mmCIF file of C-alpha atoms in Angstrom:
data_model
loop_
_atom_site.group_PDB
_atom_site.id
_atom_site.type_symbol
_atom_site.label_atom_id
_atom_site.label_comp_id
_atom_site.label_asym_id
_atom_site.label_seq_id
_atom_site.Cartn_x
_atom_site.Cartn_y
_atom_site.Cartn_z
ATOM 1 C CA MET A 25 -125.681 63.807 77.047
ATOM 2 C CA GLU A 26 -123.945 61.901 79.532
ATOM 3 C CA SER A 27 -125.594 58.791 80.541
ATOM 4 C CA LEU A 28 -126.526 57.716 83.921
ATOM 5 C CA ARG A 29 -124.078 54.637 83.725
ATOM 6 C CA ASP A 30 -121.239 57.372 82.853
ATOM 7 C CA ARG A 31 -122.122 59.692 85.910
ATOM 8 C CA GLN A 32 -121.936 56.554 88.192
ATOM 9 C CA LYS A 33 -118.735 55.518 86.825
ATOM 10 C CA GLU A 34 -117.158 58.981 87.170
ATOM 11 C CA ARG A 35 -118.601 59.253 90.845
ATOM 12 C CA ARG A 36 -117.186 55.998 91.400
ATOM 13 C CA ARG A 37 -113.689 56.966 90.437
ATOM 14 C CA ARG A 38 -113.879 60.282 92.188
ATOM 15 C CA ASP A 39 -114.705 58.286 95.230
ATOM 16 C CA ILE A 40 -111.868 55.930 94.905
ATOM 17 C CA MET A 41 -109.494 58.986 94.597
ATOM 18 C CA ASP A 42 -110.916 60.866 97.404
ATOM 19 C CA ALA A 43 -110.454 57.684 99.667
ATOM 20 C CA ALA A 44 -106.818 57.276 98.268
ATOM 21 C CA TRP A 45 -105.941 60.954 98.737
ATOM 22 C CA ALA A 46 -107.269 60.850 102.460
ATOM 23 C CA LEU A 47 -105.368 57.603 103.377
ATOM 24 C CA ILE A 48 -102.165 58.200 101.656
ATOM 25 C CA GLY A 49 -102.210 61.821 103.028
ATOM 26 C CA GLU A 50 -102.436 60.303 106.434
ATOM 27 C CA LYS A 51 -100.535 57.114 106.076
ATOM 28 C CA GLY A 52 -98.287 57.521 103.337
ATOM 29 C CA LEU A 53 -98.299 55.379 100.164
ATOM 30 C CA ASP A 54 -96.331 52.516 101.306
ATOM 31 C CA ALA A 55 -98.616 52.070 104.384
ATOM 32 C CA THR A 56 -101.856 52.342 102.625
ATOM 33 C CA SER A 57 -103.174 49.166 100.775
ATOM 34 C CA ILE A 58 -105.347 48.912 98.110
ATOM 35 C CA GLU A 59 -108.098 46.992 100.389
ATOM 36 C CA GLU A 60 -108.173 49.933 102.569
ATOM 37 C CA ILE A 61 -108.774 52.350 99.807
ATOM 38 C CA ALA A 62 -111.691 50.241 98.643
ATOM 39 C CA THR A 63 -113.079 49.843 102.082
ATOM 40 C CA LYS A 64 -113.074 53.532 102.664
ATOM 41 C CA ALA A 65 -114.503 54.037 99.080
ATOM 42 C CA GLU A 66 -117.331 51.310 99.878
ATOM 43 C CA VAL A 67 -116.329 49.297 96.954
ATOM 44 C CA GLY A 68 -114.508 45.942 96.324
ATOM 45 C CA PRO A 69 -110.603 45.825 95.753
ATOM 46 C CA ALA A 70 -111.488 44.467 92.138
ATOM 47 C CA THR A 71 -113.245 47.727 91.513
ATOM 48 C CA VAL A 72 -110.138 49.882 92.444
ATOM 49 C CA TYR A 73 -107.765 47.571 90.211
ATOM 50 C CA ASN A 74 -110.578 47.944 87.353
ATOM 51 C CA TYR A 75 -110.317 51.593 87.470
ATOM 52 C CA PHE A 76 -106.509 51.984 88.035
ATOM 53 C CA GLY A 77 -104.799 48.949 87.411
ATOM 54 C CA SER A 78 -102.347 49.255 90.275
ATOM 55 C CA LYS A 79 -101.595 51.525 93.409
ATOM 56 C CA ASN A 80 -99.048 53.329 91.592
ATOM 57 C CA ASP A 81 -101.434 54.115 88.785
ATOM 58 C CA LEU A 82 -103.862 55.563 91.208
ATOM 59 C CA PHE A 83 -101.265 57.614 92.981
ATOM 60 C CA GLU A 84 -100.126 58.814 89.491
ATOM 61 C CA ALA A 85 -103.846 59.793 88.794
ATOM 62 C CA LEU A 86 -103.889 61.789 92.381
ATOM 63 C CA PHE A 87 -100.656 63.619 91.177
ATOM 64 C CA VAL A 88 -102.332 64.731 87.841
ATOM 65 C CA ARG A 89 -105.353 65.856 89.714
ATOM 66 C CA TYR A 90 -103.372 67.864 92.077
ATOM 67 C CA ILE A 91 -101.526 69.562 89.480
ATOM 68 C CA GLU A 92 -104.815 70.359 87.466
ATOM 69 C CA ARG A 93 -106.621 71.796 90.553
ATOM 70 C CA GLU A 94 -103.531 74.067 91.321
ATOM 71 C CA VAL A 95 -103.485 75.339 87.665
ATOM 72 C CA GLN A 96 -107.321 76.071 87.535
ATOM 73 C CA ALA A 97 -106.848 78.028 90.733
ATOM 74 C CA GLY A 98 -104.256 80.007 89.224
ATOM 75 C CA GLU A 99 -106.241 81.032 86.571
ATOM 76 C CA ASP A 100 -108.235 83.482 88.652
ATOM 77 C CA CYS A 101 -104.785 85.084 89.246
ATOM 78 C CA LEU A 102 -104.716 86.186 85.698
ATOM 79 C CA VAL A 103 -108.155 87.872 85.076
ATOM 80 C CA ASP A 104 -107.559 91.104 86.951
ATOM 81 C CA PRO A 105 -103.990 91.179 87.962
ATOM 82 C CA PRO A 106 -102.519 93.956 90.210
ATOM 83 C CA GLN A 107 -100.937 96.778 88.446
ATOM 84 C CA ASP A 108 -97.407 96.343 90.086
ATOM 85 C CA MET A 109 -95.630 92.918 88.329
ATOM 86 C CA ALA A 110 -94.056 91.849 91.854
ATOM 87 C CA GLU A 111 -97.333 91.653 93.224
ATOM 88 C CA GLY A 112 -99.038 90.193 90.543
ATOM 89 C CA MET A 113 -96.323 87.330 90.064
ATOM 90 C CA ALA A 114 -96.179 86.976 93.944
ATOM 91 C CA ALA A 115 -100.073 86.503 93.962
ATOM 92 C CA LEU A 116 -100.112 83.728 91.398
ATOM 93 C CA PHE A 117 -97.251 81.776 93.183
ATOM 94 C CA GLU A 118 -98.713 82.103 96.561
ATOM 95 C CA THR A 119 -102.334 80.959 95.038
ATOM 96 C CA TYR A 120 -100.096 77.710 94.369
ATOM 97 C CA LEU A 121 -98.929 77.681 97.951
ATOM 98 C CA VAL A 122 -102.049 78.401 99.839
ATOM 99 C CA ARG A 123 -104.100 76.016 97.781
ATOM 100 C CA ALA A 124 -101.685 73.184 98.179
ATOM 101 C CA ASN A 125 -101.361 73.740 101.786
ATOM 102 C CA GLU A 126 -105.081 73.667 102.254
ATOM 103 C CA SER A 127 -105.623 70.400 100.119
ATOM 104 C CA CYS A 128 -102.446 68.471 100.965
ATOM 105 C CA THR A 129 -100.822 67.300 103.926
ATOM 106 C CA PRO A 130 -97.118 67.231 104.082
ATOM 107 C CA LEU A 131 -96.772 63.503 103.580
ATOM 108 C CA ILE A 132 -98.793 63.381 100.428
ATOM 109 C CA MET A 133 -96.645 66.505 99.052
ATOM 110 C CA ARG A 134 -93.580 64.244 100.008
ATOM 111 C CA GLU A 135 -94.765 61.425 98.310
ATOM 112 C CA PHE A 136 -95.579 63.457 95.196
ATOM 113 C CA TYR A 137 -91.929 64.761 95.410
ATOM 114 C CA VAL A 138 -90.695 61.190 95.446
ATOM 115 C CA LEU A 139 -93.286 60.221 92.644
ATOM 116 C CA SER A 140 -92.222 63.077 90.302
ATOM 117 C CA MET A 141 -88.540 62.074 90.296
ATOM 118 C CA SER A 142 -89.156 58.349 90.064
ATOM 119 C CA LYS A 143 -88.694 55.949 87.104
ATOM 120 C CA GLN A 144 -92.515 56.163 86.710
ATOM 121 C CA PHE A 145 -92.305 59.671 85.708
ATOM 122 C CA ASP A 146 -89.285 59.014 83.649
ATOM 123 C CA TYR A 147 -86.986 60.408 86.470
ATOM 124 C CA GLY A 148 -88.541 63.933 86.292
ATOM 125 C CA ARG A 149 -88.796 64.409 82.530
ATOM 126 C CA GLU A 150 -92.581 63.818 82.606
ATOM 127 C CA THR A 151 -92.939 65.932 85.891
ATOM 128 C CA TYR A 152 -91.643 68.882 83.899
ATOM 129 C CA ARG A 153 -93.924 68.392 81.032
ATOM 130 C CA LEU A 154 -96.955 68.134 83.280
ATOM 131 C CA LYS A 155 -95.603 71.338 85.285
ATOM 132 C CA GLN A 156 -95.081 73.305 82.287
ATOM 133 C CA ARG A 157 -98.700 74.196 82.766
ATOM 134 C CA PHE A 158 -97.686 76.301 85.614
ATOM 135 C CA MET A 159 -94.944 77.938 83.797
ATOM 136 C CA GLU A 160 -97.633 78.789 80.812
ATOM 137 C CA GLN A 161 -99.515 80.561 83.381
ATOM 138 C CA ALA A 162 -96.472 82.493 84.811
ATOM 139 C CA VAL A 163 -95.480 83.345 81.022
ATOM 140 C CA ARG A 164 -99.126 84.670 80.363
ATOM 141 C CA LEU A 165 -98.913 86.854 83.312
ATOM 142 C CA ALA A 166 -95.394 88.155 82.616
ATOM 143 C CA THR A 167 -96.519 88.848 79.044
ATOM 144 C CA HIS A 168 -99.087 91.097 80.711
ATOM 145 C CA TYR A 169 -96.831 93.003 82.222
ATOM 146 C CA LYS A 170 -94.176 92.985 79.647
ATOM 147 C CA GLU A 171 -96.805 94.613 77.220
ATOM 148 C CA ARG A 172 -97.076 97.469 79.962
ATOM 149 C CA GLY A 173 -93.355 98.245 80.006
ATOM 150 C CA GLN A 174 -92.438 96.636 83.479
ATOM 151 C CA VAL A 175 -89.922 94.159 81.996
ATOM 152 C CA ARG A 176 -86.624 95.342 80.195
ATOM 153 C CA GLU A 177 -86.547 95.100 76.422
ATOM 154 C CA ASP A 178 -83.921 92.556 76.663
ATOM 155 C CA VAL A 179 -85.545 90.337 79.005
ATOM 156 C CA SER A 180 -88.613 88.313 77.565
ATOM 157 C CA ALA A 181 -91.901 87.136 79.109
ATOM 158 C CA ALA A 182 -90.368 83.361 79.167
ATOM 159 C CA ASP A 183 -87.442 84.854 80.901
ATOM 160 C CA ALA A 184 -89.159 86.800 83.827
ATOM 161 C CA ALA A 185 -91.315 83.851 84.341
ATOM 162 C CA VAL A 186 -88.482 81.567 84.874
ATOM 163 C CA MET A 187 -86.765 84.055 87.091
ATOM 164 C CA CYS A 188 -89.772 84.139 89.517
ATOM 165 C CA TYR A 189 -90.428 80.413 89.291
ATOM 166 C CA SER A 190 -87.017 79.658 90.349
ATOM 167 C CA ALA A 191 -87.160 82.239 93.003
ATOM 168 C CA ILE A 192 -90.137 80.658 94.850
ATOM 169 C CA THR A 193 -88.701 77.102 94.690
ATOM 170 C CA PHE A 194 -86.916 77.170 97.929
ATOM 171 C CA PRO A 195 -89.799 78.331 100.171
ATOM 172 C CA PHE A 196 -92.125 75.796 98.533
ATOM 173 C CA LEU A 197 -89.547 72.942 99.307
ATOM 174 C CA LEU A 198 -88.954 73.867 102.792
ATOM 175 C CA THR A 199 -92.670 73.853 103.301
ATOM 176 C CA PHE A 200 -93.891 70.625 101.822
ATOM 177 C CA LEU A 201 -90.577 68.614 102.700
ATOM 178 C CA GLY A 202 -91.383 69.322 106.300
ATOM 179 C CA MET A 203 -88.351 71.479 106.862
ATOM 180 C CA GLY A 204 -89.753 73.824 109.458
ATOM 181 C CA MET A 205 -91.235 76.516 107.470
ATOM 182 C CA ASP A 206 -94.897 77.476 108.153
ATOM 183 C CA LEU A 207 -97.225 78.923 105.429
ATOM 184 C CA ASP A 208 -96.853 82.512 106.835
ATOM 185 C CA THR A 209 -93.356 82.518 106.462
ATOM 186 C CA ALA A 210 -93.084 80.562 102.994
ATOM 187 C CA ARG A 211 -95.693 83.624 101.874
ATOM 188 C CA GLU A 212 -93.637 86.185 102.896
ATOM 189 C CA LEU A 213 -90.282 84.656 101.137
ATOM 190 C CA VAL A 214 -92.235 84.006 97.822
ATOM 191 C CA ARG A 215 -93.213 87.934 97.881
ATOM 192 C CA ARG A 216 -89.711 88.629 98.884
ATOM 193 C CA TYR A 217 -87.756 86.529 96.242
ATOM 194 C CA VAL A 218 -90.027 87.474 93.301
ATOM 195 C CA ARG A 219 -89.527 91.103 94.146
ATOM 196 C CA PHE A 220 -86.022 90.542 94.294
ATOM 197 C CA ALA A 221 -86.275 88.805 90.637
ATOM 198 C CA ILE A 222 -88.548 91.856 89.423
ATOM 199 C CA ASP A 223 -86.194 94.383 90.720
ATOM 200 C CA GLY A 224 -83.484 92.678 88.539
ATOM 201 C CA ILE A 225 -85.282 92.346 85.232
ATOM 202 C CA GLY A 226 -87.437 95.247 85.377
ATOM 203 C CA ARG A 227 -87.383 98.568 83.428
ATOM 204 C CA ARG A 228 -84.975 100.903 84.887
#
């Protein structure tokens, strides 16, 4: 059984992360200090350093938590997927898109993109490993449709997942890099591009 001390430590860690999420989402990483985060979390700066070591380590923890929550939300799409493959694959990617839009400001998403390609994440290699969890969900869903005859015999479930994942990269980037694409337009493009991908790999 988890002790009271452990629960308090976990709650304090969560409070620090929530405070950092709010401040960085509003001001950006460089403009947010450990002292501000500590004040908002109602702890001392030394406590923040004790839990995370540095501001970059704290922000990395936020990035990992973001991915974990996105993946958790994606699990719901795998329980009882639509009969049509394009609808099912699009629903999975729309879930990521909508959840990110609800929980992240455009600024913190841009900070995540910068972090994901930084030396801290081995210039994208470590990010690729983390984001494989999204791909694993896409492969599981594509396998569901492959087993039901909706994918050509010469196309694997992994191939289908990669095709769909690649198709939705553009609307995701335009939305979260602040390039003028609103959520509704991005969702429409996700559905459209996934449909194009499925039409190319579906059983004829």
